[in-house]
Each structure stands twice: as C-alpha cells, then as structure tokens.
Amino acid sequence: MGALVDITKCIGCESCVVACRLYNGLEPGQNEGYRTAQDGNTELAPNKWTVIQSHRTEKSEKQIRRFVKQQCFHCLEPACASACFAKALQKTPEGPVVYNEKLCVGCRYCMIACPFGILRFEWDKPFPRVLKCQMCLGRLADGQMPACASVCPTGAITFGERDKMVGEAKNRLTSNPDLYTGQIYGVKEAGGTSWLYISDVPFEQLGFRTNVPEKPIPEYTWQVLRWTPFIFVGWGALLTGMYLYTKRRAGVHEEEEMYAPVDDDGK
Ligand code: SF4
Ligand code: SF4
C-alpha cells in the first residue's frame, strides 16, 4: 500500500496530526500542548509521529507558503530494518515498516541508517523505545486507510495500492504540467518509498532531502555499520549520561531555590 501527498492541496489544517495522535494515543508532552505549524515548525518526536511543517518560499517572484506533512516514508527496502540485527523493525507485506519494542535492544543503529532522519528515541525514559509512524497497521488490517488520510478535508492525501498512487501522481503531472514541477518524490529515493509527494514548488525549497541515493540503502548499510558498533554505542551512552546529569543538575538547582532562605523583603 502507499499514499500520495499533493502539496498543492494541503492547507495546513493539521486534522491529520490530530487524527494520528488520537488513533495512536499519543499524549502531548509536559508544557508542550498541541503546538501547530502556525505557531512555528514542529519536529517529529516520540509522541509526534506526523507533523505539518510550514515553509515560506517563492513562486513566480511571489512569496507563498506551503505545508509539508512529515512521517516515516515506509521505504520499500527500509535501511532501518536492514540495520536492526534484533529484527525490531520489519517491512510487512502490506507496506508498513513496523516496530516491535519487545525485540528492541536500544542500539539505535536504525537511527543512523534512516536516510530521511525519521526515527526518534525516548531519551528521558528508563527503557527507551525508538518510535515512528506505523502506517496504522491495525486499520489497514480492517480494510481502512491510515487515520491521517481518512480525515484530510481537502484530499491532499490519497491512499491505496502503491502502483496506483504512482499512476495517479503521473496523471496529475501530465494533466496539469503548468502547475506541478514534474517530479514525484519517493518513486526512486532510497530505492522507492510507500509515501509519495507531488508539488508545485521544487522539493529542495520545501525541506525535502534531495541528496538521498536512488540505490536501496540496505545494499550498503551493514558494510558501514558493522565497523561502528563500539563508537556508536559509546556515543549513545555518553549522550544519555549527559542528559541524565543535566536533568539531575536542574532538579538540584530547583530544590536549592525552593529551600533557600527568603530575604526580609520577601524576595
Ligand atoms: S523512512 Fe526511515 S524509518 Fe521509515 S522505513 Fe524508511 S528507513 Fe525506516
Ligand atoms: S488534513 Fe490534509 S489539508 Fe489538513 S494538514 Fe493534513 S494533509 Fe494538509
């Protein structure tokens, strides 16, 4: 299965983001609220599997704004899965690349392997997971489309068999060549992805990674990763240690402030 995102149709309403959070039970973090693209761009996070990013750019010498939905691309040959020796990430026959937290050992090889920088790690949890969009696998099994696609009020997201999505994208490009750039992002990138995009503005102006190789990444993922385990695990441990140390310092600082003697003037 696959999805086609038509950037010309997206109005940035973020119904898709809300639907994702509700279906997957993703709560906003402390002090986070439901920050939107209108408030400033948000990034993917362990509790944000899809976000809308807002881009101001130029077209025909006019300032314009375009909205780009981000989530896992569900690659046809996912580098994350090929890098995961624990088999915690796997490509399903239906299309979604899914994560099994019970098998994950937390090595984070998948994070450096993903050419799109999608995966997010729960740095603040004692037993951290690596989280991302699962393409609503349960809904697909029931014959439904992913939650995000089901609520889009403008038809910016079309869902169906990937081949049909590629055909639909080609139809739109040929029937309206003055509108679209002529490129379908995701047809070749990283060997092809299940999420495809068409746009009226060049993809490099919209934050897309346009230097992703066309060759499937798994062909050389392990050739690189097998030389880096000790460096990478060591670096991850260092970052985790620094995070916990900083958090502890912040806690001590707050306690000190709380219990410090109050001046006579009450300050
Ligand atoms: S986009 Fe990244 S996380 Fe998603 S399937 Fe591809 S390699 Fe894996
Ligand atoms: S629901 Fe559709 S129109 Fe609204 S932000 Fe998502 S993709 Fe864009």
Coordinates of C-alpha atoms and ligand atoms in Angstrom, one line a residue:
M1 CA 0.0 0.0 0.0
G2 CA 1.0 3.6 -0.4
A3 CA 0.0 7.2 0.0
L4 CA 0.2 10.2 -2.4
V5 CA 0.5 13.6 -0.8
D6 CA -0.4 16.5 -3.1
I7 CA 1.3 19.5 -1.6
T8 CA -0.8 21.9 -3.7
K9 CA -3.9 20.7 -1.9
C10 CA -2.6 20.9 1.7
I11 CA -4.0 23.9 3.7
G12 CA -2.1 23.1 6.9
C13 CA -5.2 22.5 9.0
E14 CA -3.4 19.6 10.8
S15 CA -6.5 17.4 11.1
C16 CA -4.2 14.6 10.1
V17 CA -1.9 15.3 13.0
V18 CA -4.7 15.3 15.5
A19 CA -6.1 12.1 14.0
C20 CA -2.7 10.4 14.3
R21 CA -2.5 11.4 18.0
L22 CA -6.0 10.2 18.8
Y23 CA -5.7 6.9 17.0
N24 CA -2.3 6.1 18.4
G25 CA -2.9 7.5 21.9
L26 CA 0.0 10.0 21.7
E27 CA -0.2 12.5 24.5
P28 CA 1.4 15.9 24.3
G29 CA 4.5 16.2 26.5
Q30 CA 4.7 18.4 29.6
N31 CA 4.3 22.1 28.8
E32 CA 4.0 21.2 25.1
G33 CA 0.3 21.5 24.3
Y34 CA -0.8 21.0 20.8
R35 CA 1.7 23.3 19.1
T36 CA 0.9 23.8 15.5
A37 CA 2.8 24.7 12.3
Q38 CA 1.1 28.1 12.5
D39 CA 2.9 28.7 15.9
G40 CA 6.3 27.7 14.4
N41 CA 7.5 24.5 12.9
T42 CA 7.4 21.4 15.0
E43 CA 9.6 18.4 14.6
L44 CA 8.8 14.7 14.8
A45 CA 9.2 13.3 18.3
P46 CA 8.5 10.0 20.2
N47 CA 4.9 11.3 20.8
K48 CA 4.6 13.0 17.3
W49 CA 4.6 10.5 14.5
T50 CA 3.4 13.0 11.9
V51 CA 3.8 16.8 11.8
I52 CA 2.9 19.5 9.3
Q53 CA 5.8 21.9 8.6
S54 CA 5.2 25.3 7.1
H55 CA 7.6 26.7 4.5
R56 CA 7.6 30.3 3.2
T57 CA 9.1 30.2 -0.3
E58 CA 8.9 31.9 -3.7
K59 CA 7.0 31.1 -6.8
S60 CA 6.9 33.3 -9.9
E61 CA 8.6 36.0 -7.8
K62 CA 5.7 35.9 -5.3
Q63 CA 6.0 35.0 -1.6
I64 CA 4.0 31.8 -0.9
R65 CA 3.5 29.4 1.9
R66 CA 3.4 25.6 1.5
F67 CA 2.7 22.9 4.1
V68 CA 4.5 19.6 4.1
K69 CA 3.3 16.5 6.0
Q70 CA 6.1 14.6 7.6
Q71 CA 6.1 11.0 8.8
C72 CA 8.0 7.7 8.1
F73 CA 8.2 7.2 4.4
H74 CA 7.8 3.4 4.8
C75 CA 10.6 2.6 2.3
L76 CA 10.2 -0.4 0.0
E77 CA 13.7 -1.6 1.2
P78 CA 14.0 0.1 4.6
A79 CA 17.5 0.9 5.8
C80 CA 16.3 1.0 9.4
A81 CA 15.1 -2.7 9.2
S82 CA 18.3 -3.8 7.5
A83 CA 20.4 -2.2 10.2
C84 CA 18.4 -3.7 13.0
F85 CA 20.0 -7.1 13.9
A86 CA 17.4 -7.6 16.6
K87 CA 14.6 -7.6 13.9
A88 CA 12.7 -4.9 15.9
L89 CA 11.9 -3.1 12.7
Q90 CA 10.4 -5.1 9.8
K91 CA 8.8 -4.4 6.5
T92 CA 5.3 -6.1 6.3
P93 CA 3.9 -7.5 3.1
E94 CA 1.1 -4.8 3.2
G95 CA 3.7 -2.0 3.1
P96 CA 4.1 -0.6 6.6
V97 CA 7.5 -0.7 8.3
V98 CA 6.6 -1.6 11.9
Y99 CA 8.4 -1.5 15.2
N100 CA 8.3 -4.2 17.9
E101 CA 9.5 -2.7 21.2
K102 CA 9.9 -6.1 22.8
L103 CA 12.7 -7.0 20.4
C104 CA 14.5 -3.6 20.5
V105 CA 17.8 -3.6 22.4
G106 CA 18.2 0.2 22.1
C107 CA 21.4 0.2 20.0
R108 CA 20.0 3.0 17.7
Y109 CA 21.6 1.6 14.5
C110 CA 18.3 2.2 12.8
M111 CA 18.5 5.9 13.6
I112 CA 21.8 6.4 11.8
A113 CA 20.7 4.2 8.9
C114 CA 17.5 6.0 8.1
P115 CA 18.2 8.3 5.1
F116 CA 15.3 10.6 6.0
G117 CA 16.1 11.2 9.7
I118 CA 12.7 10.0 10.8
L119 CA 13.3 7.8 13.9
R120 CA 13.0 9.4 17.4
F121 CA 14.4 7.9 20.6
E122 CA 12.9 8.3 24.1
W123 CA 15.9 9.8 25.8
D124 CA 14.1 10.5 29.0
K125 CA 12.7 7.0 29.6
P126 CA 14.4 4.3 31.7
F127 CA 13.6 1.7 29.0
P128 CA 13.6 3.9 25.9
R129 CA 12.0 3.0 22.6
V130 CA 12.6 4.1 19.0
L131 CA 9.3 5.5 17.7
K132 CA 7.8 6.5 14.4
C133 CA 4.6 6.2 12.3
Q134 CA 3.4 2.6 11.9
M135 CA 1.0 3.5 9.0
C136 CA -1.9 2.5 11.2
L137 CA -1.3 -1.2 10.6
G138 CA -4.4 -2.2 12.6
R139 CA -6.6 0.0 10.5
L140 CA -5.1 -1.4 7.3
A141 CA -5.9 -5.0 8.5
D142 CA -9.6 -3.9 8.9
G143 CA -9.6 -2.6 5.3
Q144 CA -9.4 1.1 6.4
M145 CA -6.9 3.7 5.4
P146 CA -4.5 5.3 7.9
A147 CA -6.1 7.8 10.3
C148 CA -4.4 10.8 8.8
A149 CA -5.5 10.0 5.3
S150 CA -9.1 9.3 6.4
V151 CA -9.7 12.8 7.8
C152 CA -8.0 15.1 5.3
P153 CA -10.7 17.5 4.3
T154 CA -9.0 18.7 1.0
G155 CA -8.0 15.4 -0.5
A156 CA -4.3 16.2 -0.1
I157 CA -3.7 12.6 1.0
T158 CA -4.8 9.8 -1.3
F159 CA -4.3 6.2 -0.1
G160 CA -4.3 2.9 -2.0
E161 CA -2.0 0.4 -3.7
R162 CA 1.4 2.0 -4.3
D163 CA 1.3 1.3 -8.1
K164 CA -2.0 3.1 -8.3
M165 CA -0.6 6.0 -6.3
V166 CA 2.3 6.3 -8.8
G167 CA -0.2 6.2 -11.7
E168 CA -2.4 8.8 -10.0
A169 CA 0.7 11.1 -9.5
K170 CA 1.7 10.7 -13.1
N171 CA -1.8 11.5 -14.3
R172 CA -1.9 14.7 -12.2
L173 CA 1.5 15.8 -13.6
T174 CA 0.6 15.2 -17.2
S175 CA -2.9 16.7 -17.0
N176 CA -1.6 19.8 -15.3
P177 CA 2.0 20.4 -16.4
D178 CA 1.8 24.1 -15.7
L179 CA 1.0 23.6 -12.0
Y180 CA 3.4 20.7 -10.9
T181 CA 7.2 20.5 -11.0
G182 CA 7.1 17.2 -12.9
Q183 CA 8.9 15.2 -10.1
I184 CA 7.4 12.5 -7.9
Y185 CA 9.3 12.4 -4.7
G186 CA 9.6 8.8 -3.4
V187 CA 9.5 6.9 -6.6
K188 CA 13.2 6.4 -6.7
E189 CA 14.6 7.9 -3.4
A190 CA 16.3 5.2 -1.3
G191 CA 15.1 2.6 -3.8
G192 CA 11.4 3.8 -3.6
T193 CA 9.1 4.7 -0.7
S194 CA 5.5 4.0 0.1
W195 CA 4.7 7.7 0.7
L196 CA 4.9 9.8 -2.5
Y197 CA 4.7 13.5 -2.9
I198 CA 4.0 15.9 -5.8
S199 CA 4.4 19.7 -5.6
D200 CA 4.2 22.9 -7.5
V201 CA 7.4 24.1 -5.9
P202 CA 10.8 22.3 -6.2
F203 CA 11.2 19.8 -3.3
E204 CA 14.5 21.3 -2.2
Q205 CA 12.6 24.5 -1.3
L206 CA 10.4 22.6 1.0
G207 CA 12.9 20.9 3.2
F208 CA 13.0 17.5 1.4
R209 CA 16.3 15.7 1.4
T210 CA 17.1 15.7 -2.3
N211 CA 20.5 14.1 -1.9
V212 CA 19.1 10.7 -0.9
P213 CA 20.7 8.0 -3.1
E214 CA 18.4 6.1 -5.5
K215 CA 20.1 2.8 -4.8
P216 CA 18.3 0.9 -1.9
I217 CA 20.2 1.8 1.3
P218 CA 20.3 -1.8 2.7
E219 CA 22.7 -2.8 0.0
Y220 CA 25.5 -1.0 1.9
T221 CA 24.0 -0.2 5.3
W222 CA 25.8 -3.1 7.1
Q223 CA 29.0 -2.5 5.2
V224 CA 29.2 0.8 7.1
L225 CA 27.5 -0.1 10.4
R226 CA 29.5 -3.2 11.2
W227 CA 32.6 -1.1 11.7
T228 CA 30.9 1.4 14.1
P229 CA 29.2 -0.5 16.9
F230 CA 31.6 0.4 19.7
I231 CA 31.9 4.0 18.6
F232 CA 28.1 4.4 18.2
V233 CA 27.1 2.6 21.4
G234 CA 29.7 4.6 23.3
W235 CA 28.5 7.9 21.9
G236 CA 24.9 7.0 22.7
A237 CA 25.8 6.1 26.3
L238 CA 27.7 9.4 26.6
L239 CA 24.7 11.4 25.4
T240 CA 22.4 9.5 27.7
G241 CA 24.7 10.2 30.7
M242 CA 24.9 13.9 29.8
Y243 CA 21.2 14.1 29.6
L244 CA 20.6 12.5 33.0
Y245 CA 23.4 14.6 34.6
T246 CA 21.9 17.8 33.2
K247 CA 18.4 16.8 34.4
R248 CA 19.7 16.0 37.9
R249 CA 21.5 19.4 38.0
A250 CA 18.3 21.2 37.0
G251 CA 16.5 19.3 39.8
V252 CA 19.1 20.1 42.4
H253 CA 19.0 23.8 41.3
E254 CA 15.2 23.9 41.7
E255 CA 15.4 22.3 45.1
E256 CA 18.1 24.8 46.2
E257 CA 15.9 27.7 45.1
M258 CA 12.9 26.2 46.8
Y259 CA 14.6 25.8 50.1
A260 CA 16.8 28.9 50.0
P261 CA 16.2 31.4 52.9
V262 CA 13.8 34.2 51.9
D263 CA 15.1 37.8 52.2
D264 CA 13.4 40.1 54.6
D265 CA 11.8 42.0 51.8
G266 CA 10.2 38.7 50.7
K267 CA 12.4 38.4 47.5
Ligands
SF4_1 S1 11.9 6.4 6.3 FE1 13.5 5.8 7.7 S2 12.3 4.9 9.5 FE2 10.9 5.0 7.7 S3 11.1 3.0 6.7 FE3 12.5 4.4 5.7 S4 14.4 4.0 6.7 FE4 12.8 3.2 8.1
SF4_2 S1 -5.5 17.1 7.0 FE1 -5.0 17.3 4.8 S2 -5.1 19.5 4.4 FE2 -5.1 19.3 6.6 S3 -2.9 19.5 7.2 FE3 -3.3 17.3 6.9 S4 -2.8 16.9 4.7 FE4 -3.0 19.1 4.9

